[in-house]
Short mmCIF file of N, CA and C in Angstrom, two decimals:
data_model
loop_
_atom_site.label_atom_id
_atom_site.label_comp_id
_atom_site.label_asym_id
_atom_site.label_seq_id
_atom_site.Cartn_x
_atom_site.Cartn_y
_atom_site.Cartn_z
N UNK A 1 81.77 124.80 110.17
CA UNK A 1 82.21 124.17 109.12
C UNK A 1 81.33 123.27 108.27
N UNK A 2 81.05 123.23 106.86
CA UNK A 2 80.13 122.24 106.13
C UNK A 2 80.87 121.10 106.13
N UNK A 3 79.91 119.84 106.67
CA UNK A 3 80.33 118.55 105.86
C UNK A 3 80.28 118.05 104.95
N UNK A 4 81.44 117.28 104.46
CA UNK A 4 80.94 116.69 103.03
C UNK A 4 80.10 115.74 103.32
N UNK A 5 79.36 115.30 102.12
CA UNK A 5 78.58 114.37 102.28
C UNK A 5 79.14 112.97 101.84
N UNK A 6 78.87 111.98 102.52
CA UNK A 6 79.32 110.26 102.63
C UNK A 6 79.53 110.12 101.18
N UNK A 7 78.68 110.46 100.10
CA UNK A 7 78.91 110.29 98.94
C UNK A 7 80.35 110.50 97.99
N UNK A 8 80.33 112.14 98.65
CA UNK A 8 81.90 112.68 98.10
C UNK A 8 82.60 111.67 98.57
N UNK A 9 83.05 110.68 99.82
CA UNK A 9 84.36 110.10 99.95
C UNK A 9 84.11 108.93 99.13
N UNK A 10 82.92 108.29 98.57
CA UNK A 10 82.77 107.18 98.02
C UNK A 10 83.60 107.80 96.09
N UNK A 11 82.58 108.61 95.93
CA UNK A 11 83.27 108.97 94.76
C UNK A 11 84.49 109.29 94.61
N UNK A 12 85.06 109.36 95.68
CA UNK A 12 86.86 110.16 95.50
C UNK A 12 87.46 108.40 95.37
N UNK A 13 86.99 107.85 96.54
CA UNK A 13 87.41 106.06 96.30
C UNK A 13 87.47 105.80 95.26
N UNK A 14 85.97 105.80 94.54
CA UNK A 14 86.42 105.24 93.14
C UNK A 14 86.88 105.59 92.26
N UNK A 15 86.88 107.48 91.81
CA UNK A 15 87.82 107.66 91.17
C UNK A 15 89.34 107.58 91.48
N UNK A 16 89.60 107.53 92.75
CA UNK A 16 90.85 107.12 92.35
C UNK A 16 91.19 105.82 92.49
N UNK A 17 90.79 104.84 92.11
CA UNK A 17 90.90 103.41 91.74
C UNK A 17 90.52 103.42 90.30
N UNK A 18 89.78 104.04 89.73
CA UNK A 18 89.68 104.30 87.98
C UNK A 18 90.90 105.23 87.66
N UNK A 19 91.33 105.80 88.32
CA UNK A 19 92.82 106.69 87.58
C UNK A 19 93.69 107.05 88.82
N UNK A 20 94.45 105.71 88.80
CA UNK A 20 95.49 105.56 90.29
C UNK A 20 97.10 105.80 89.66
N UNK A 21 97.43 107.08 90.11
CA UNK A 21 98.81 107.25 89.69
C UNK A 21 100.05 105.94 90.44
N UNK A 22 100.83 106.20 90.17
CA UNK A 22 101.83 105.41 90.74
C UNK A 22 101.76 106.00 92.54
N UNK A 23 102.02 105.24 93.09
CA UNK A 23 102.35 105.33 94.69
C UNK A 23 103.91 105.48 94.88
N UNK A 24 104.34 106.86 95.42
CA UNK A 24 105.40 107.17 95.50
C UNK A 24 105.79 106.25 97.18
N UNK A 25 107.25 106.28 97.10
CA UNK A 25 107.67 105.55 98.27
C UNK A 25 107.78 106.37 99.63
N UNK A 26 106.18 106.43 100.05
CA UNK A 26 106.10 106.67 100.98
C UNK A 26 105.53 105.62 102.17
N UNK A 27 105.28 105.76 103.15
CA UNK A 27 104.94 104.61 104.28
C UNK A 27 104.28 105.10 105.53
N UNK A 28 103.61 104.95 106.42
CA UNK A 28 103.26 104.81 107.30
C UNK A 28 103.98 106.17 108.24
N UNK A 29 104.82 106.26 108.42
CA UNK A 29 105.42 107.27 109.46
C UNK A 29 105.33 108.69 108.66
N UNK A 30 105.39 108.86 107.36
CA UNK A 30 105.36 109.52 106.71
C UNK A 30 104.11 110.42 106.78
N UNK A 31 102.97 109.45 107.36
CA UNK A 31 101.79 110.63 107.40
C UNK A 31 101.48 110.16 108.78
N UNK A 32 102.22 110.98 109.99
CA UNK A 32 101.26 111.03 111.23
C UNK A 32 99.73 110.93 111.81
N UNK A 33 99.46 110.35 112.37
CA UNK A 33 97.79 110.26 112.63
C UNK A 33 97.77 111.13 113.93
N UNK A 34 96.42 111.39 114.54
CA UNK A 34 96.23 112.30 115.17
C UNK A 34 96.46 112.04 116.58
N UNK A 35 96.33 112.55 117.89
CA UNK A 35 96.49 111.78 119.08
C UNK A 35 95.62 110.66 119.48
N UNK A 36 96.37 109.66 119.90
CA UNK A 36 95.52 108.78 120.26
C UNK A 36 94.25 108.45 121.07
N UNK A 37 93.22 108.14 121.07
CA UNK A 37 91.84 107.90 121.65
C UNK A 37 92.10 107.59 123.15
N UNK A 38 91.42 108.21 124.10
CA UNK A 38 91.54 107.52 125.20
C UNK A 38 90.32 107.78 125.64
N UNK A 39 89.46 106.32 126.13
CA UNK A 39 88.10 106.44 126.66
C UNK A 39 87.27 105.15 125.91
N UNK A 40 85.84 105.71 126.33
CA UNK A 40 85.27 104.82 125.60
C UNK A 40 84.91 105.17 124.46
N UNK A 41 84.98 104.43 122.88
CA UNK A 41 84.04 104.88 121.88
C UNK A 41 82.89 105.31 121.86
N UNK A 42 82.53 106.14 120.81
CA UNK A 42 81.24 106.37 120.72
C UNK A 42 80.41 105.47 119.85
N UNK A 43 79.19 105.47 120.32
CA UNK A 43 78.01 104.41 119.31
C UNK A 43 78.52 105.14 117.62
N UNK A 44 78.33 104.03 116.59
CA UNK A 44 78.50 104.89 115.47
C UNK A 44 76.88 105.33 114.93
N UNK A 45 76.82 106.61 114.38
CA UNK A 45 75.42 107.27 114.41
C UNK A 45 75.09 106.57 113.10
N UNK A 46 74.09 106.51 113.09
CA UNK A 46 73.09 105.19 112.03
C UNK A 46 72.04 106.40 111.28
N UNK A 47 72.28 107.38 110.78
CA UNK A 47 72.08 107.81 110.07
C UNK A 47 71.53 108.23 108.72
N UNK A 48 72.07 107.14 108.29
CA UNK A 48 71.60 107.08 106.91
C UNK A 48 70.94 105.31 106.34
N UNK A 49 70.25 104.83 105.40
CA UNK A 49 69.92 103.94 105.34
C UNK A 49 71.06 102.86 105.49
N UNK A 50 72.06 102.78 104.81
CA UNK A 50 73.42 102.03 104.78
C UNK A 50 73.70 101.86 106.06
N UNK A 51 74.04 102.79 107.37
CA UNK A 51 74.41 102.66 108.36
C UNK A 51 73.22 101.85 108.96
N UNK A 52 72.45 101.76 108.62
CA UNK A 52 70.93 100.96 109.81
C UNK A 52 70.94 99.77 108.91
N UNK A 53 71.37 99.99 107.81
CA UNK A 53 71.52 98.43 107.53
C UNK A 53 72.73 97.56 108.12
N UNK A 54 73.55 98.14 108.28
CA UNK A 54 75.25 97.39 108.64
C UNK A 54 75.01 98.06 110.37
N UNK A 55 73.93 98.22 110.76
CA UNK A 55 74.15 98.55 112.43
C UNK A 55 75.13 97.16 113.28
N UNK A 56 74.67 96.01 112.91
CA UNK A 56 75.51 95.39 113.83
C UNK A 56 76.97 95.55 113.55
N UNK A 57 77.42 94.80 112.52
CA UNK A 57 78.70 94.87 112.08
C UNK A 57 79.20 96.66 112.40
N UNK A 58 78.67 97.66 112.67
CA UNK A 58 79.58 98.84 112.60
C UNK A 58 79.44 99.10 114.36
N UNK A 59 78.41 98.45 114.70
CA UNK A 59 78.70 98.59 116.23
C UNK A 59 79.56 97.48 117.21
N UNK A 60 79.86 96.49 116.38
CA UNK A 60 80.46 95.41 116.73
C UNK A 60 81.94 95.73 116.15
N UNK A 61 82.18 96.20 115.29
CA UNK A 61 83.91 96.91 114.83
C UNK A 61 84.15 97.84 116.10
N UNK A 62 82.69 98.99 115.91
CA UNK A 62 83.18 100.59 116.99
C UNK A 62 83.38 99.81 118.53
N UNK A 63 83.08 98.93 118.75
CA UNK A 63 83.43 98.91 120.30
C UNK A 63 85.05 98.15 120.70
N UNK A 64 85.49 97.86 119.19
CA UNK A 64 86.90 97.09 119.48
C UNK A 64 87.56 98.07 120.11
N UNK A 65 87.14 99.35 119.44
CA UNK A 65 88.48 100.34 119.76
C UNK A 65 89.23 101.06 118.10
N UNK A 66 90.11 102.13 118.15
CA UNK A 66 90.18 102.55 117.00
C UNK A 66 91.77 101.63 116.63
N UNK A 67 91.53 101.48 115.18
CA UNK A 67 92.78 100.92 114.69
C UNK A 67 93.26 102.08 113.42
N UNK A 68 93.20 103.40 113.54
CA UNK A 68 93.60 103.78 112.41
C UNK A 68 93.41 105.40 112.79
N UNK A 69 94.88 106.27 112.42
CA UNK A 69 94.39 107.66 112.60
C UNK A 69 94.17 108.31 114.36
N UNK A 70 94.50 107.45 115.14
CA UNK A 70 94.64 107.58 116.38
C UNK A 70 92.91 107.60 116.85
N UNK A 71 91.88 108.02 116.35
CA UNK A 71 90.42 107.97 116.78
C UNK A 71 89.50 107.37 115.96
N UNK A 72 89.88 106.45 114.81
CA UNK A 72 89.13 106.27 113.55
C UNK A 72 89.27 104.61 113.96
N UNK A 73 87.94 104.05 113.36
CA UNK A 73 87.68 102.51 113.18
C UNK A 73 87.42 102.41 111.71
N UNK A 74 88.71 101.60 111.15
CA UNK A 74 88.91 101.28 109.68
C UNK A 74 88.00 99.49 110.14
N UNK A 75 86.53 99.74 109.92
CA UNK A 75 85.53 98.74 110.00
C UNK A 75 85.56 98.10 108.63
N UNK A 76 85.73 96.69 108.57
CA UNK A 76 85.22 96.03 107.27
C UNK A 76 84.74 95.13 108.10
N UNK A 77 83.91 93.83 107.05
CA UNK A 77 83.03 92.76 107.31
C UNK A 77 83.01 92.10 105.58
N UNK A 78 83.02 90.83 105.91
CA UNK A 78 82.23 89.87 104.54
C UNK A 78 80.96 90.66 103.90
N UNK A 79 80.44 90.61 102.50
CA UNK A 79 79.29 90.59 102.34
C UNK A 79 78.83 89.73 101.10
N UNK A 80 79.95 88.52 100.94
CA UNK A 80 79.56 87.60 100.49
C UNK A 80 80.86 87.33 99.65
N UNK A 81 80.73 86.19 98.68
CA UNK A 81 82.08 85.65 98.31
C UNK A 81 82.77 86.81 97.38
N UNK A 82 84.54 87.06 97.63
CA UNK A 82 84.92 88.30 97.15
C UNK A 82 84.75 89.40 97.32
N UNK A 83 83.44 89.93 98.65
CA UNK A 83 83.59 91.03 98.92
C UNK A 83 83.44 91.24 100.05
N UNK A 84 83.63 92.48 100.20
CA UNK A 84 84.04 93.37 101.61
C UNK A 84 83.55 94.97 101.87
N UNK A 85 82.73 94.99 102.81
CA UNK A 85 82.38 96.65 103.00
C UNK A 85 83.43 96.83 103.93
N UNK A 86 83.73 98.08 103.97
CA UNK A 86 84.48 98.72 104.11
C UNK A 86 83.99 100.31 104.82
N UNK A 87 83.76 100.77 105.99
CA UNK A 87 83.66 102.44 106.72
C UNK A 87 84.61 102.55 107.46
N UNK A 88 84.58 103.87 107.48
CA UNK A 88 85.64 104.90 108.74
C UNK A 88 84.74 105.27 109.61
N UNK A 89 84.99 104.88 110.78
CA UNK A 89 83.87 105.46 112.05
C UNK A 89 85.13 106.57 112.93
N UNK A 90 84.35 107.61 113.13
CA UNK A 90 85.24 108.40 114.03
C UNK A 90 84.35 108.17 115.36
N UNK A 91 85.22 107.71 116.36
CA UNK A 91 85.06 107.16 117.38
C UNK A 91 84.89 108.08 118.83
N UNK A 92 85.09 109.51 118.11
CA UNK A 92 84.93 110.82 119.15
C UNK A 92 83.35 111.15 118.81
N UNK A 93 82.68 110.89 117.55
CA UNK A 93 81.78 111.92 117.73
C UNK A 93 80.38 110.71 117.10
N UNK A 94 81.08 109.40 116.65
CA UNK A 94 80.28 108.34 115.98
C UNK A 94 79.82 108.80 114.27
N UNK A 95 80.81 109.75 113.87
CA UNK A 95 80.16 109.76 112.11
C UNK A 95 80.95 108.35 111.40
N UNK A 96 79.95 108.25 110.39
CA UNK A 96 80.26 106.79 109.30
C UNK A 96 80.31 107.24 108.04
N UNK A 97 81.54 106.48 107.72
CA UNK A 97 82.00 107.14 106.22
C UNK A 97 82.25 105.80 105.42
N UNK A 98 81.18 105.80 104.22
CA UNK A 98 81.44 104.38 103.82
C UNK A 98 82.08 104.83 102.45
N UNK A 99 82.87 103.54 101.88
CA UNK A 99 83.61 103.03 101.10
C UNK A 99 83.02 102.17 99.92
N UNK A 100 83.26 102.42 98.67
CA UNK A 100 82.73 101.35 97.31
C UNK A 100 82.81 100.03 98.19
N UNK A 101 81.77 99.06 97.56
CA UNK A 101 81.88 97.82 97.95
C UNK A 101 82.48 96.88 96.74
N UNK A 102 81.99 95.21 97.38
CA UNK A 102 82.68 94.44 96.23
C UNK A 102 84.25 94.50 95.82
N UNK A 103 84.76 94.65 97.03
CA UNK A 103 86.23 94.38 96.66
C UNK A 103 86.42 92.94 96.25
N UNK A 104 87.31 92.70 95.37
CA UNK A 104 88.24 91.10 95.34
C UNK A 104 88.70 90.95 96.99
N UNK A 105 88.66 89.57 96.99
CA UNK A 105 89.27 89.15 98.22
C UNK A 105 90.92 89.03 97.92
N UNK A 106 91.35 89.95 99.01
CA UNK A 106 93.13 90.01 98.89
C UNK A 106 93.99 88.42 98.20
N UNK A 107 94.39 88.85 97.44
CA UNK A 107 95.52 87.45 97.66
C UNK A 107 96.66 87.35 98.76
N UNK A 108 97.01 88.87 99.32
CA UNK A 108 97.82 88.63 100.62
C UNK A 108 97.22 88.17 101.87
N UNK A 109 98.02 87.02 102.64
CA UNK A 109 97.35 86.51 103.68
C UNK A 109 98.37 86.83 104.97
N UNK A 110 97.70 87.28 106.09
CA UNK A 110 98.68 86.85 107.39
C UNK A 110 97.87 85.50 108.53
N UNK A 111 99.21 85.22 109.06
CA UNK A 111 98.60 84.11 109.96
C UNK A 111 98.35 82.98 109.17
N UNK A 112 97.81 82.20 109.69
CA UNK A 112 96.79 81.02 108.92
C UNK A 112 95.91 80.98 107.76
N UNK A 113 96.80 81.74 106.87
CA UNK A 113 95.64 81.96 105.34
C UNK A 113 95.00 82.78 105.54
N UNK A 114 94.59 83.80 106.63
CA UNK A 114 93.64 84.98 106.72
C UNK A 114 94.08 85.76 105.70
N UNK A 115 92.63 86.24 105.12
CA UNK A 115 93.12 87.39 103.82
C UNK A 115 93.12 88.50 104.80
N UNK A 116 93.76 89.55 104.01
CA UNK A 116 94.10 90.90 104.39
C UNK A 116 93.31 91.52 103.36
N UNK A 117 92.76 92.31 103.73
CA UNK A 117 92.24 93.66 102.83
C UNK A 117 92.66 94.89 103.11
N UNK A 118 92.89 95.25 104.42
CA UNK A 118 93.40 96.63 104.22
C UNK A 118 94.47 96.46 105.51
N UNK A 119 95.33 97.67 105.36
CA UNK A 119 96.43 97.41 106.27
C UNK A 119 96.20 99.21 106.71
N UNK A 120 96.24 99.28 107.86
CA UNK A 120 96.15 100.40 108.55
C UNK A 120 97.09 100.58 109.88
N UNK A 121 97.58 101.85 110.81
CA UNK A 121 97.97 101.61 111.95
C UNK A 121 97.28 102.87 112.14
N UNK A 122 97.21 102.11 113.82
CA UNK A 122 96.70 103.52 114.99
C UNK A 122 97.47 104.56 114.67
N UNK A 123 98.99 104.98 114.28
CA UNK A 123 99.23 106.20 114.83
C UNK A 123 99.74 106.83 112.87
N UNK A 124 98.82 106.46 112.17
CA UNK A 124 98.77 107.25 110.36
C UNK A 124 97.80 107.56 110.02
N UNK A 125 98.00 108.11 109.24
CA UNK A 125 96.61 108.68 108.52
C UNK A 125 96.58 107.84 107.07
N UNK A 126 97.42 106.96 107.20
CA UNK A 126 98.15 106.15 106.10
C UNK A 126 96.99 104.94 105.75
N UNK A 127 96.89 104.50 105.01
CA UNK A 127 95.99 103.05 104.64
C UNK A 127 95.93 102.40 103.47
N UNK A 128 96.26 101.16 103.30
CA UNK A 128 96.25 100.34 101.82
C UNK A 128 95.01 99.91 101.81
N UNK A 129 94.57 99.51 100.65
CA UNK A 129 93.47 98.69 100.45
C UNK A 129 94.26 97.60 99.28
N UNK A 130 94.32 96.41 99.56
CA UNK A 130 94.77 95.64 98.53
C UNK A 130 93.23 94.81 97.36
N UNK A 131 93.97 94.62 96.42
CA UNK A 131 92.44 94.07 95.67
C UNK A 131 93.27 93.06 94.87
N UNK A 132 92.27 91.56 94.03
CA UNK A 132 93.04 91.16 93.51
C UNK A 132 93.25 91.79 91.73
N UNK A 133 94.14 90.55 90.95
CA UNK A 133 94.10 91.57 89.89
C UNK A 133 92.93 90.50 88.59
N UNK A 134 91.89 91.77 88.50
CA UNK A 134 91.27 91.31 87.69
C UNK A 134 91.34 91.25 86.14
N UNK A 135 91.95 92.29 85.37
CA UNK A 135 92.15 92.31 83.98
C UNK A 135 93.45 92.42 83.54
N UNK A 136 93.97 92.52 82.55
CA UNK A 136 94.79 92.51 82.14
C UNK A 136 95.91 94.05 82.29
N UNK A 137 95.19 94.94 82.62
CA UNK A 137 95.66 96.29 82.67
C UNK A 137 96.08 96.30 84.32
N UNK A 138 95.38 95.56 84.86
CA UNK A 138 95.81 95.87 86.47
C UNK A 138 96.44 94.92 87.03
N UNK A 139 96.73 93.62 86.07
CA UNK A 139 98.01 92.39 86.62
C UNK A 139 99.24 92.72 86.88
N UNK A 140 99.60 92.20 88.36
CA UNK A 140 100.83 92.78 88.68
C UNK A 140 101.46 91.29 88.19
N UNK A 141 103.04 91.69 88.10
CA UNK A 141 104.08 90.35 87.90
C UNK A 141 103.93 89.58 89.32
N UNK A 142 104.71 88.03 88.49
CA UNK A 142 104.73 87.60 89.48
C UNK A 142 105.44 87.71 90.54
N UNK A 143 106.86 88.40 90.33
CA UNK A 143 107.28 88.82 91.69
C UNK A 143 106.85 90.01 92.68
N UNK A 144 105.88 90.44 92.68
CA UNK A 144 104.87 91.11 93.81
C UNK A 144 103.80 91.16 93.01
N UNK A 145 102.91 89.79 93.63
CA UNK A 145 101.40 90.01 92.75
C UNK A 145 100.22 90.48 92.88
N UNK A 146 100.70 91.42 94.34
CA UNK A 146 99.36 91.88 95.13
C UNK A 146 99.22 93.41 94.90
N UNK A 147 98.54 94.25 94.23
CA UNK A 147 97.88 95.59 93.91
C UNK A 147 97.32 95.86 95.13
N UNK A 148 98.10 96.87 95.36
CA UNK A 148 97.47 97.70 96.53
C UNK A 148 97.11 98.97 96.10
N UNK A 149 95.70 99.75 97.08
CA UNK A 149 95.78 101.25 96.66
C UNK A 149 96.09 102.01 98.03
N UNK A 150 96.84 103.04 97.72
CA UNK A 150 97.37 103.80 99.09
C UNK A 150 96.22 105.10 99.24
N UNK A 151 95.73 105.69 100.54
CA UNK A 151 95.04 106.36 100.73
C UNK A 151 95.50 107.06 101.85
N UNK A 152 95.12 108.47 102.32
CA UNK A 152 95.48 109.27 103.11
C UNK A 152 94.15 110.07 103.85
N UNK A 153 93.79 109.92 104.99
CA UNK A 153 93.04 110.56 105.46
C UNK A 153 92.96 111.61 105.97
N UNK A 154 92.24 112.91 105.18
CA UNK A 154 92.45 114.52 105.52
C UNK A 154 91.12 114.90 106.40
N UNK A 155 91.21 116.65 106.44
CA UNK A 155 90.38 116.87 107.11
C UNK A 155 89.21 116.91 106.02
N UNK A 156 89.38 116.93 104.80
CA UNK A 156 88.34 116.88 103.68
C UNK A 156 87.84 115.58 103.14
N UNK A 157 88.30 114.50 103.65
CA UNK A 157 87.91 113.47 103.38
C UNK A 157 88.85 112.28 103.02
N UNK A 158 88.99 111.45 101.93
CA UNK A 158 90.26 110.43 101.93
C UNK A 158 91.07 111.16 100.55
N UNK A 159 91.96 111.01 100.20
CA UNK A 159 92.68 110.92 99.18
C UNK A 159 93.46 110.46 98.67
N UNK A 160 93.27 109.77 97.40
CA UNK A 160 94.29 108.76 96.83
C UNK A 160 95.67 108.93 96.29
N UNK A 161 96.64 108.12 96.99
CA UNK A 161 98.19 108.30 96.47
C UNK A 161 98.41 107.16 95.53
N UNK A 162 97.55 106.71 94.91
CA UNK A 162 97.56 105.62 93.73
C UNK A 162 97.40 103.98 94.35
N UNK A 163 97.74 103.47 92.87
CA UNK A 163 98.01 102.04 93.05
C UNK A 163 99.49 101.85 92.65
N UNK A 164 99.84 100.47 93.20
CA UNK A 164 100.88 99.97 93.21
C UNK A 164 100.83 98.17 93.22
N UNK A 165 102.23 97.76 92.57
CA UNK A 165 101.92 95.89 92.97
C UNK A 165 103.09 95.79 93.95
N UNK A 166 103.08 95.10 94.71
CA UNK A 166 103.77 95.12 95.97
C UNK A 166 104.00 93.13 95.94
N UNK A 167 105.23 92.80 96.61
CA UNK A 167 105.28 91.40 97.01
C UNK A 167 104.67 90.91 97.88
N UNK A 168 104.09 89.63 97.82
CA UNK A 168 103.61 88.51 98.91
C UNK A 168 104.32 88.49 100.46
N UNK A 169 103.90 89.40 101.18
CA UNK A 169 104.23 89.59 102.76
C UNK A 169 103.74 88.35 103.64
N UNK A 170 102.96 87.14 103.18
CA UNK A 170 102.02 86.10 104.46
C UNK A 170 103.17 85.28 104.02
N UNK A 171 102.84 84.36 105.21
CA UNK A 171 103.44 83.08 105.75
C UNK A 171 104.31 82.53 104.08
#
């Protein structure tokens, strides 16, 4: 089976942000994940210049084990003020997919005000990416101030389910 280039994942993610339909009332249980990974994670493959550039972050994140869809790690790390890098690492073979960078820091928070950019579950193929309201067109109302983008992981890569405004869920 031919492997999709990493840029296809990036292009799909960018396109889904630009033209994002309303998210259907679906949740994590509607998109069950693959079987839970058992064993030691495979080190990420550093086969691209970007993977080599972020090798320390990818290795550190991958060593923590799966946090998404059974055997994947949704790896995130900061890249400056209001910037977040996102990669998906398959812990069974080390394959790395990168998403677009430079997301705004999320308004949503957890615990002691720690920002949450990504919401994912080990037992689901669904994940959410939160962003801030930068334009009049993407602004959310005061009663639901957080904009999130929903994605589903498929064998072909990531598929956008659209974006929606949601209420604050932090402390």
